[in-house]
């Protein structure tokens, strides 16, 4: 099924009135990796966060149905790029306690892959992207990272840290 996409009246963005939004595949893998860690006992709690917009409630309810413990919807603005989005998340996270922040490695709309690094920069914590596996041991995470050409690397990062998940250890659950 192919949908016709139309530009809105401003001529600058898509008309999203008839588009059905869902959790993008990279964020779905990030959520799955967090759930795997929770099931293994490495993580106590998963909190899903999203900025208010079309389909946000459905995406957050889906995250809870899959295994997130809580959902947080950021209200009061509509960040238009990765930098504004990263700043919005960082403003909320700055006053919270966390060990790991998972993002999808990139979004399906802009594919710039900058959300994780921007959050890490604002919070002044390490960030690793293109992650395909995480194991936790105390205050350290062992990260499996994919490089160009399918090369894999494994290294340790001190927690707290931000991780841009490319693929969970298993396919995301329904």
mmCIF file of C-alpha atoms in Angstrom:
data_model
loop_
_atom_site.group_PDB
_atom_site.id
_atom_site.type_symbol
_atom_site.label_atom_id
_atom_site.label_comp_id
_atom_site.label_asym_id
_atom_site.label_seq_id
_atom_site.Cartn_x
_atom_site.Cartn_y
_atom_site.Cartn_z
ATOM 1 C CA UNK A 1 0.000 0.000 0.000
ATOM 2 C CA UNK A 2 1.429 3.349 -1.046
ATOM 3 C CA UNK A 3 0.115 6.554 0.452
ATOM 4 C CA UNK A 4 0.100 9.827 -1.427
ATOM 5 C CA UNK A 5 1.992 12.445 0.547
ATOM 6 C CA UNK A 6 1.027 16.071 0.205
ATOM 7 C CA UNK A 7 2.735 19.290 1.219
ATOM 8 C CA UNK A 8 0.794 21.460 3.681
ATOM 9 C CA UNK A 9 -0.430 24.988 2.948
ATOM 10 C CA UNK A 10 2.838 26.537 4.182
ATOM 11 C CA UNK A 11 4.700 24.684 1.438
ATOM 12 C CA UNK A 12 7.433 23.745 3.920
ATOM 13 C CA UNK A 13 6.343 20.451 5.464
ATOM 14 C CA UNK A 14 4.116 17.449 4.896
ATOM 15 C CA UNK A 15 0.402 17.598 5.562
ATOM 16 C CA UNK A 16 0.098 15.034 8.355
ATOM 17 C CA UNK A 17 -3.679 15.153 8.837
ATOM 18 C CA UNK A 18 -4.267 11.741 7.250
ATOM 19 C CA UNK A 19 -0.980 10.045 8.185
ATOM 20 C CA UNK A 20 -1.018 7.301 10.832
ATOM 21 C CA UNK A 21 2.000 7.594 13.116
ATOM 22 C CA UNK A 22 3.682 4.696 14.904
ATOM 23 C CA UNK A 23 6.841 4.059 16.882
ATOM 24 C CA UNK A 24 9.703 4.236 14.385
ATOM 25 C CA UNK A 25 11.793 1.098 13.876
ATOM 26 C CA UNK A 26 14.944 2.445 15.561
ATOM 27 C CA UNK A 27 13.093 3.639 18.670
ATOM 28 C CA UNK A 28 11.322 0.267 18.729
ATOM 29 C CA UNK A 29 14.730 -1.451 18.842
ATOM 30 C CA UNK A 30 15.875 0.923 21.602
ATOM 31 C CA UNK A 31 12.795 0.033 23.647
ATOM 32 C CA UNK A 32 13.357 -3.687 23.002
ATOM 33 C CA UNK A 33 16.990 -3.483 24.165
ATOM 34 C CA UNK A 34 15.834 -1.745 27.358
ATOM 35 C CA UNK A 35 13.198 -4.437 27.950
ATOM 36 C CA UNK A 36 15.791 -7.188 27.439
ATOM 37 C CA UNK A 37 18.000 -5.533 30.070
ATOM 38 C CA UNK A 38 15.058 -5.214 32.442
ATOM 39 C CA UNK A 39 14.143 -8.885 31.986
ATOM 40 C CA UNK A 40 17.752 -9.861 32.743
ATOM 41 C CA UNK A 41 17.672 -7.861 35.985
ATOM 42 C CA UNK A 42 20.200 -5.268 34.753
ATOM 43 C CA UNK A 43 17.592 -2.467 34.674
ATOM 44 C CA UNK A 44 14.974 -1.743 37.320
ATOM 45 C CA UNK A 45 12.678 0.626 35.468
ATOM 46 C CA UNK A 46 11.997 1.830 31.928
ATOM 47 C CA UNK A 47 10.494 5.238 31.303
ATOM 48 C CA UNK A 48 9.437 6.041 27.729
ATOM 49 C CA UNK A 49 9.511 9.717 26.741
ATOM 50 C CA UNK A 50 8.121 11.515 23.720
ATOM 51 C CA UNK A 51 7.274 15.047 22.675
ATOM 52 C CA UNK A 52 3.578 15.749 22.200
ATOM 53 C CA UNK A 53 2.487 15.487 18.600
ATOM 54 C CA UNK A 54 0.443 13.422 16.190
ATOM 55 C CA UNK A 55 0.170 9.865 17.491
ATOM 56 C CA UNK A 56 2.252 10.444 20.646
ATOM 57 C CA UNK A 57 -0.320 8.926 23.003
ATOM 58 C CA UNK A 58 -0.562 5.784 20.883
ATOM 59 C CA UNK A 59 3.245 5.446 20.776
ATOM 60 C CA UNK A 60 3.551 5.850 24.550
ATOM 61 C CA UNK A 61 0.723 3.374 25.207
ATOM 62 C CA UNK A 62 2.497 0.928 22.886
ATOM 63 C CA UNK A 63 5.730 1.375 24.872
ATOM 64 C CA UNK A 64 3.881 0.572 28.116
ATOM 65 C CA UNK A 65 2.182 -2.435 26.544
ATOM 66 C CA UNK A 66 5.584 -3.759 25.462
ATOM 67 C CA UNK A 67 7.171 -3.366 28.897
ATOM 68 C CA UNK A 68 7.899 0.256 29.813
ATOM 69 C CA UNK A 69 6.932 1.064 33.396
ATOM 70 C CA UNK A 70 6.011 4.689 32.833
ATOM 71 C CA UNK A 71 5.411 7.118 29.994
ATOM 72 C CA UNK A 72 6.212 10.808 29.939
ATOM 73 C CA UNK A 73 4.780 13.166 27.336
ATOM 74 C CA UNK A 74 6.616 16.474 26.973
ATOM 75 C CA UNK A 75 4.124 19.278 26.435
ATOM 76 C CA UNK A 76 4.420 22.911 25.459
ATOM 77 C CA UNK A 77 6.238 22.995 22.194
ATOM 78 C CA UNK A 78 6.882 21.205 18.989
ATOM 79 C CA UNK A 79 10.644 20.902 18.397
ATOM 80 C CA UNK A 80 11.268 21.073 14.679
ATOM 81 C CA UNK A 81 14.752 19.561 14.528
ATOM 82 C CA UNK A 82 17.084 17.206 16.389
ATOM 83 C CA UNK A 83 18.796 20.022 18.255
ATOM 84 C CA UNK A 84 15.559 21.433 19.676
ATOM 85 C CA UNK A 85 14.345 17.917 20.486
ATOM 86 C CA UNK A 86 17.627 17.062 22.226
ATOM 87 C CA UNK A 87 17.434 20.258 24.263
ATOM 88 C CA UNK A 88 13.826 19.515 25.292
ATOM 89 C CA UNK A 89 14.711 15.985 26.452
ATOM 90 C CA UNK A 90 17.867 17.224 28.200
ATOM 91 C CA UNK A 91 15.924 19.884 30.099
ATOM 92 C CA UNK A 92 13.675 17.192 31.566
ATOM 93 C CA UNK A 93 16.451 14.656 32.163
ATOM 94 C CA UNK A 94 18.758 17.176 33.895
ATOM 95 C CA UNK A 95 16.680 16.959 37.073
ATOM 96 C CA UNK A 96 16.102 13.191 36.938
ATOM 97 C CA UNK A 97 18.095 10.171 38.043
ATOM 98 C CA UNK A 98 18.998 7.653 35.325
ATOM 99 C CA UNK A 99 21.679 5.146 34.400
ATOM 100 C CA UNK A 100 21.118 4.850 30.664
ATOM 101 C CA UNK A 101 19.282 6.852 28.050
ATOM 102 C CA UNK A 102 18.391 4.912 24.912
ATOM 103 C CA UNK A 103 17.407 6.573 21.669
ATOM 104 C CA UNK A 104 16.949 5.082 18.262
ATOM 105 C CA UNK A 105 20.169 5.495 16.274
ATOM 106 C CA UNK A 106 18.283 7.864 13.965
ATOM 107 C CA UNK A 107 14.763 8.928 13.142
ATOM 108 C CA UNK A 108 13.007 7.816 10.008
ATOM 109 C CA UNK A 109 12.183 11.351 8.922
ATOM 110 C CA UNK A 110 15.512 13.210 9.044
ATOM 111 C CA UNK A 111 17.974 10.309 9.488
ATOM 112 C CA UNK A 112 20.631 12.634 10.895
ATOM 113 C CA UNK A 113 21.429 10.417 13.904
ATOM 114 C CA UNK A 114 22.173 13.390 16.145
ATOM 115 C CA UNK A 115 19.607 13.107 18.957
ATOM 116 C CA UNK A 116 21.742 10.865 21.196
ATOM 117 C CA UNK A 117 24.939 12.919 20.807
ATOM 118 C CA UNK A 118 23.023 16.164 21.423
ATOM 119 C CA UNK A 119 21.469 14.798 24.628
ATOM 120 C CA UNK A 120 24.860 13.489 25.765
ATOM 121 C CA UNK A 121 26.443 16.873 25.073
ATOM 122 C CA UNK A 122 23.832 18.816 27.029
ATOM 123 C CA UNK A 123 23.929 16.383 29.964
ATOM 124 C CA UNK A 124 27.743 16.089 29.790
ATOM 125 C CA UNK A 125 27.692 12.306 29.709
ATOM 126 C CA UNK A 126 29.162 9.806 27.210
ATOM 127 C CA UNK A 127 27.229 8.843 24.112
ATOM 128 C CA UNK A 128 27.741 5.817 21.872
ATOM 129 C CA UNK A 129 25.792 5.390 18.633
ATOM 130 C CA UNK A 130 25.172 2.502 16.227
ATOM 131 C CA UNK A 131 24.826 0.151 19.200
ATOM 132 C CA UNK A 132 23.666 -3.416 18.632
ATOM 133 C CA UNK A 133 23.894 -4.766 22.167
ATOM 134 C CA UNK A 134 24.323 -3.623 25.768
ATOM 135 C CA UNK A 135 25.368 -5.561 28.849
ATOM 136 C CA UNK A 136 25.504 -3.916 32.276
ATOM 137 C CA UNK A 137 27.889 -4.665 35.127
ATOM 138 C CA UNK A 138 27.588 -2.210 38.003
ATOM 139 C CA UNK A 139 28.414 1.301 36.798
ATOM 140 C CA UNK A 140 29.798 0.087 33.466
ATOM 141 C CA UNK A 141 28.069 -0.939 30.253
ATOM 142 C CA UNK A 142 29.708 -3.220 27.724
ATOM 143 C CA UNK A 143 28.666 -1.886 24.340
ATOM 144 C CA UNK A 144 28.566 -3.787 21.060
ATOM 145 C CA UNK A 145 28.961 -1.255 18.277
ATOM 146 C CA UNK A 146 28.766 -1.745 14.541
ATOM 147 C CA UNK A 147 31.185 -0.020 12.184
ATOM 148 C CA UNK A 148 31.176 0.358 8.399
ATOM 149 C CA UNK A 149 31.449 -2.886 6.494
ATOM 150 C CA UNK A 150 29.884 -4.928 9.286
ATOM 151 C CA UNK A 151 32.905 -4.689 11.610
ATOM 152 C CA UNK A 152 31.896 -5.081 15.260
ATOM 153 C CA UNK A 153 33.553 -3.510 18.268
ATOM 154 C CA UNK A 154 33.111 -4.135 21.972
ATOM 155 C CA UNK A 155 34.120 -1.676 24.648
ATOM 156 C CA UNK A 156 33.173 -0.369 28.069
ATOM 157 C CA UNK A 157 31.540 2.941 28.885
ATOM 158 C CA UNK A 158 30.983 4.466 32.323
ATOM 159 C CA UNK A 159 27.373 5.046 33.292
ATOM 160 C CA UNK A 160 25.336 7.159 33.063
ATOM 161 C CA UNK A 161 25.512 7.268 29.266
ATOM 162 C CA UNK A 162 23.380 7.805 26.175
ATOM 163 C CA UNK A 163 23.161 5.011 23.616
ATOM 164 C CA UNK A 164 21.837 5.270 20.066
ATOM 165 C CA UNK A 165 20.468 1.789 19.435
ATOM 166 C CA UNK A 166 20.600 0.521 15.866
ATOM 167 C CA UNK A 167 19.392 -3.001 16.556
ATOM 168 C CA UNK A 168 18.304 -4.843 19.688
ATOM 169 C CA UNK A 169 19.625 -8.322 20.425
ATOM 170 C CA UNK A 170 16.309 -9.677 19.161
ATOM 171 C CA UNK A 171 13.450 -8.440 16.997
ATOM 172 C CA UNK A 172 11.092 -6.060 18.807
ATOM 173 C CA UNK A 173 8.072 -7.755 20.361
ATOM 174 C CA UNK A 174 4.493 -6.971 19.457
#
